[in-house]
Each structure stands twice: as C-alpha cells, then as structure tokens.
Coordinates of C-alpha atoms in Angstrom, one line a residue:
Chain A
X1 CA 19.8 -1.6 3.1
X2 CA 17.4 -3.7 4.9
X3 CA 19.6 -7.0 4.9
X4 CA 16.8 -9.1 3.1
X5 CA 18.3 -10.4 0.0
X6 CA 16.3 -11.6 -2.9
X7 CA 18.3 -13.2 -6.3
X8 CA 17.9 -12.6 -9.0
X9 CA 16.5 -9.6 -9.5
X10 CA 15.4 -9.9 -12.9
X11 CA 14.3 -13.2 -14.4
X12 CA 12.5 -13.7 -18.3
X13 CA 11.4 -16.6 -19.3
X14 CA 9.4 -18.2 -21.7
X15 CA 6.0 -19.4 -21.3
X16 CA 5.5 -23.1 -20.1
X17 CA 9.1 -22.8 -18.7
X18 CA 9.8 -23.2 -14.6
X19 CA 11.7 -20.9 -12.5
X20 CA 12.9 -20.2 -9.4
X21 CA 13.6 -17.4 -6.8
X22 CA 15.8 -16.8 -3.8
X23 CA 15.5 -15.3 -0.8
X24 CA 18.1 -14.5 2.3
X25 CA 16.1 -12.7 5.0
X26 CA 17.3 -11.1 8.2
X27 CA 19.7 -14.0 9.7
X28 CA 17.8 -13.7 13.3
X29 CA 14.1 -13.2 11.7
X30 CA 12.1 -16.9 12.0
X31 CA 9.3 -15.1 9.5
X32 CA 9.2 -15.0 6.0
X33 CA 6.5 -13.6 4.0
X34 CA 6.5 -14.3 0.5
X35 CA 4.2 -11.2 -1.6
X36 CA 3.6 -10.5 -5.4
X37 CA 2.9 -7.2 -7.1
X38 CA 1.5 -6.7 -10.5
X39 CA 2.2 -3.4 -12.2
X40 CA -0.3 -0.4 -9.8
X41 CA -0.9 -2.6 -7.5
X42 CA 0.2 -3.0 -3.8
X43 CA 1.9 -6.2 -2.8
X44 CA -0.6 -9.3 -2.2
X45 CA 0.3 -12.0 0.4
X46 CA 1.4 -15.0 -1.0
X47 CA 2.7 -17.3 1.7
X48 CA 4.3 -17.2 5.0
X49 CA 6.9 -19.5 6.6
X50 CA 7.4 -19.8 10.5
X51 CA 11.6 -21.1 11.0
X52 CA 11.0 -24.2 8.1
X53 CA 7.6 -24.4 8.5
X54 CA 5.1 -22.9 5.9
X55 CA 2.0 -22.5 8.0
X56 CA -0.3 -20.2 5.7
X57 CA -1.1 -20.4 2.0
X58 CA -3.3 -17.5 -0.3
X59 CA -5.5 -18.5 -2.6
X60 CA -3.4 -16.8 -5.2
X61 CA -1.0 -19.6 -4.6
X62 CA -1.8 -22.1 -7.1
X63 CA -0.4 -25.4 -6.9
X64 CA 1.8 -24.3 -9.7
X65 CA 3.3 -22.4 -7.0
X66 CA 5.7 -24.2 -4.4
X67 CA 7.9 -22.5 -1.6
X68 CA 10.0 -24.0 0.6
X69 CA 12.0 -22.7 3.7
X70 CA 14.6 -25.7 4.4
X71 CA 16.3 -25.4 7.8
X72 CA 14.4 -22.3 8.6
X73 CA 17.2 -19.9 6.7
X74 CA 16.6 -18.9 3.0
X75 CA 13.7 -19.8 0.9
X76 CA 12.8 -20.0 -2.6
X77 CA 10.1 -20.0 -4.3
X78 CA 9.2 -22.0 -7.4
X79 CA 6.8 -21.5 -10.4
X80 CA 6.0 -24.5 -13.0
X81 CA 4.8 -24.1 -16.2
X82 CA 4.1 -20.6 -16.2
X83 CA 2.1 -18.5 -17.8
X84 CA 1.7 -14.3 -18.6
X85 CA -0.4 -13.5 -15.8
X86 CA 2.8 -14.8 -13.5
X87 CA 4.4 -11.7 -14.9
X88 CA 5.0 -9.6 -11.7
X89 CA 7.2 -8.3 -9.1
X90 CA 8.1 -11.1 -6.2
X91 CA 8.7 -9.4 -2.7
X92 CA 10.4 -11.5 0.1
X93 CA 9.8 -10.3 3.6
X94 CA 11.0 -11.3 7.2
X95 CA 10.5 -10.6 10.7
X96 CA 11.3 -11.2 14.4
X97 CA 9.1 -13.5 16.8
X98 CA 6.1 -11.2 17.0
X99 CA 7.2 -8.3 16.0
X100 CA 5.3 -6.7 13.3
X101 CA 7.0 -4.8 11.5
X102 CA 8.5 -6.7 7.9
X103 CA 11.3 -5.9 6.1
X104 CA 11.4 -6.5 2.4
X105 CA 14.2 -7.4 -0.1
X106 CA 14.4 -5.5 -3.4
X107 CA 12.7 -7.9 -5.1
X108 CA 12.2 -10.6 -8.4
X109 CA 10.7 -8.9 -11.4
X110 CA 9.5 -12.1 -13.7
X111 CA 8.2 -11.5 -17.0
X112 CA 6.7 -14.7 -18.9
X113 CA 7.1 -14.0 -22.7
Chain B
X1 CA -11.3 -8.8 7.9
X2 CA -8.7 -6.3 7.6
X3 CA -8.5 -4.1 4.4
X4 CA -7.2 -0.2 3.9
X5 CA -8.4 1.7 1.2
X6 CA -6.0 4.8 0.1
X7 CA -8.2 7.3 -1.0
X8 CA -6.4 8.7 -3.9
X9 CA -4.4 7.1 -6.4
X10 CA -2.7 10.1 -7.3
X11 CA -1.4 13.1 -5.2
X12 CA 0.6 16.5 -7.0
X13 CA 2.0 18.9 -4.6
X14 CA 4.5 21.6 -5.4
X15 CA 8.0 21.3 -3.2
X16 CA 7.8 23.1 -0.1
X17 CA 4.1 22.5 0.4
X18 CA 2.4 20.1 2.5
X19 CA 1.7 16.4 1.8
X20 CA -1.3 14.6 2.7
X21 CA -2.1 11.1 1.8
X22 CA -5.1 9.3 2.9
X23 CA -6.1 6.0 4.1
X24 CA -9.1 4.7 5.8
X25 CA -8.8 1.4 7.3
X26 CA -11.0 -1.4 8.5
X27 CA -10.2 -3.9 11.5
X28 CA -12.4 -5.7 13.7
X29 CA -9.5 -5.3 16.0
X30 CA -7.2 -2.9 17.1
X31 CA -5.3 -2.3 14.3
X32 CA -1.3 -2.2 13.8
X33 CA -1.2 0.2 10.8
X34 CA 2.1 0.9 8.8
X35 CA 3.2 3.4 6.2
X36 CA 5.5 1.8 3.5
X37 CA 6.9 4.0 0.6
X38 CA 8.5 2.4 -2.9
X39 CA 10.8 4.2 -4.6
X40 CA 11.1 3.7 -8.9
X41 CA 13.6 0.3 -8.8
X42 CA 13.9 0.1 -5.0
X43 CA 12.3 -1.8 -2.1
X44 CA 9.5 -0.8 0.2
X45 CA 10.8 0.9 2.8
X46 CA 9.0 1.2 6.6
X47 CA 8.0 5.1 7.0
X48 CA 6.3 4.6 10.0
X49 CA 4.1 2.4 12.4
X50 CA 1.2 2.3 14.6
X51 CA 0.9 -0.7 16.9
X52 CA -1.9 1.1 19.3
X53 CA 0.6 3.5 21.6
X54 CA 1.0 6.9 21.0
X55 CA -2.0 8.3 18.1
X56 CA 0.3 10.9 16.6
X57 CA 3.4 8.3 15.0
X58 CA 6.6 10.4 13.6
X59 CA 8.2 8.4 10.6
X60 CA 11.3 9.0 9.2
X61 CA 12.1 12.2 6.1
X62 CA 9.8 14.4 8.2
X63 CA 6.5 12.2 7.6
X64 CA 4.4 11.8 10.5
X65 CA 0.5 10.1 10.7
X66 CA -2.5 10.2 12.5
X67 CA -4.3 7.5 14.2
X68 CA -8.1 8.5 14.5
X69 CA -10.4 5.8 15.9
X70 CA -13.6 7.4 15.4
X71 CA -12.8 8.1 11.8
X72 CA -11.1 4.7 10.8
X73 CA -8.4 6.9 9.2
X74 CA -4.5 6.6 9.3
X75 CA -3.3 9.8 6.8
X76 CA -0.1 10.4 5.7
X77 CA 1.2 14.3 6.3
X78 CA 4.8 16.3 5.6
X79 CA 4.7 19.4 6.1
X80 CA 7.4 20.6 3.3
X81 CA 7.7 18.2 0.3
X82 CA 10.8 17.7 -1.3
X83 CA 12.0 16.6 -4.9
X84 CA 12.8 12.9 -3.3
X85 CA 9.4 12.1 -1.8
X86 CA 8.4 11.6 -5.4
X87 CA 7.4 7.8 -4.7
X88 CA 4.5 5.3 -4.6
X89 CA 3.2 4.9 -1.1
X90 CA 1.1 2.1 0.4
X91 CA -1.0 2.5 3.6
X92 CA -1.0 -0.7 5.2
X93 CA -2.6 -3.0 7.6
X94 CA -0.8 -6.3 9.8
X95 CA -3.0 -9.2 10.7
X96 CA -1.2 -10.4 13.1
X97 CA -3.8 -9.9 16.3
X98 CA -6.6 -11.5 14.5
X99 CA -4.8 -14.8 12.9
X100 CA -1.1 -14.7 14.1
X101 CA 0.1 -14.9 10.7
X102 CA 1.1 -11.0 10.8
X103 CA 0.5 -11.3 6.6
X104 CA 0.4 -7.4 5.8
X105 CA -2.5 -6.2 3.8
X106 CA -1.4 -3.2 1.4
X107 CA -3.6 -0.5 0.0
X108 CA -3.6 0.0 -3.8
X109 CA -0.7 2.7 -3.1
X110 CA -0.8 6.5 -4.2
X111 CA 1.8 7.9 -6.6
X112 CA 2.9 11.2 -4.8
X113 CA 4.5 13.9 -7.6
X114 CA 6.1 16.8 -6.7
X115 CA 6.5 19.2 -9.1
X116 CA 9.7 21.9 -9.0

C-alpha cells in the first residue's frame, strides 16, 4: 500500500462526455505527478504540481485537459469532450521536497465508448 | 534529454533460473535511475533506485541492478525467479537534475513470464 489514493478506479463514458479523476497523494508529499498509460506502453508524463502550484505541462496535455491541485492537497484531473484515443490508464504520483523517488496510486482506467 | 530504452519487450525464464532485464539509458547528466514493476490490476511498485552512490543497488524480492557508466546500462538481474515475478517492468529515468521537475521518464516496459 503506497498511501497514494486515486478514485475511481474504473470510469466509461461516452464519447463527447467530460470526466473527472481524483487523487489523494502522500499527506506530507508537496509533489504530484499526474502520468497516462495506454495499453504496452510505459506511463508518459502528463503534468506536475508543486503544493497548489502546476508548474510543468506535456504536450500531451491538450487544453481539453485541466488539473488542478487546490490548497496543495488532492488533485483532480479533468477531461472535456473526450474522445477514444483518451482511452487509457491515469497514474497519480507524489513525492517529498526533492526526493526522487515517486510513489503511484493504483490508478483511473477510462475507456471512451 | 533523458530517455531509457529496455532492450526486450519480452523475457521467458523457467522458475529457479536467473532473470535479467535490460535497459540502456541516456542522460546528459548523472542519472537517477529507478526500477519500477506492475503487476496485472496493481500499481507500479519501486523495486529499486540509483541516485549516483553505491553502483551495485539491491531492490526488494531479491532483485538487484547494475550501474555501468561506460556502458550506459542499468540491467535488472534475480538470481532464482519465482512464480510471482511474472509482471511488466519499466526501467526508468528522473529528470529531476536537469529541469527540477523530477517528471520520470519510463521505458516501454518488458513483460517477464516465468514458466513452471
């Protein structure tokens, strides 16, 4: 049990619909690492939060995409109008200060019918 | 820029025999490497780390890996597999010297099977 919690874990939806994911990192960690992982693949950097500030964006991110971290604590992540290539796993991960090593939830599987 | 390429996608060992997984790296500096491991409906979990100490990193479930400079490389050995090693593993790379972000870059992961 790594402590990084991540709801729900399954989400469908249709396509063109929004949704949204949760996620309750480590209470002390003041990083949080947002990743998605398509099916035989490794997890691709998404976004990255500093306490409530979001301080790097990927270019996967498209403005479809929105993530917040209000107050520093949990975070969610939003998708608008989304389509079948959102279809993916949705990894949260947070850390300490500098430290480098991340801890990940269990994850979001989304799948956009 | 940092990347890690995993050398095989798929790896079949017997149980009992040795594991090796391998991952060559590329870093413009002095790498923190990690070995993750994802097992079927489960979250990555931190096997091991190297963050530029000691070149020969024990990891937990007997899995240790090699730091070699000269070679770029970062493999993954055990010297006895067992049934529950049977997982996807992801050689990775943190960025967190060279941009402060500390965004981890994966490798395309190799499915380790061990057969009975």
């Amino acid at each position: 049990d790594t402590g990084v919690s991540q709801d729900p874990r399954h989400k469908i939806t249709k396509r063109g619909q929004n949704v949204t994911f949760r996620c309750d990192p480590i209470s002390e960690h003041n990083r949080l690492y947002w990743y998605r992982q398509t099916l035989g693949q490794g997890p691709e950097f998404l976004t990255y939060f500093q306490n409530e500030a979001q301080l790097e964006k990927s270019r996967l991110l498209s403005d479809r995409f929105s993530a917040e971290r209000p107050k520093g604590s949990f975070s969610t992540l939003e998708i608008q109008r989304t389509e079948q290539g959102d279809s993916a796993m949705y990894l949260c991960a947070s850390s300490f200060g500098s430290q480098e090593t991340q801890y990940f939830g269990p994850g979001t599987r989304l799948l956009v019918l | 820029a940092q990347s890690v390429t995993q050398l095989d996608s798929h790896v079949s060992v017997s149980e009992g025999t040795p594991v090796l997984l391998r991952c060559n790296y590329s870093s413009s500096y002095s790498p923190s490497l990690f070995w993750y491991v994802q097992h079927p409906n489960k979250g990555l979990q931190l096997l091991l780390k190297y963050t530029s100490a000691a070149t020969l990193v024990k990891g937990i479930n007997g899995f240790e890996a090699e730091f070699k400079k000269s070679e770029t490389s970062f493999h993954l050995t055990k010297p006895s597999a067992h049934m529950s090693d049977a997982a996807e593993y992801f050689c990775v790379v943190s960025d967190l010297r060279s941009s402060n972000t500390g965004k981890l870059i994966f490798g395309q992961g190799t499915t380790l099977q061990v057969k009975p």
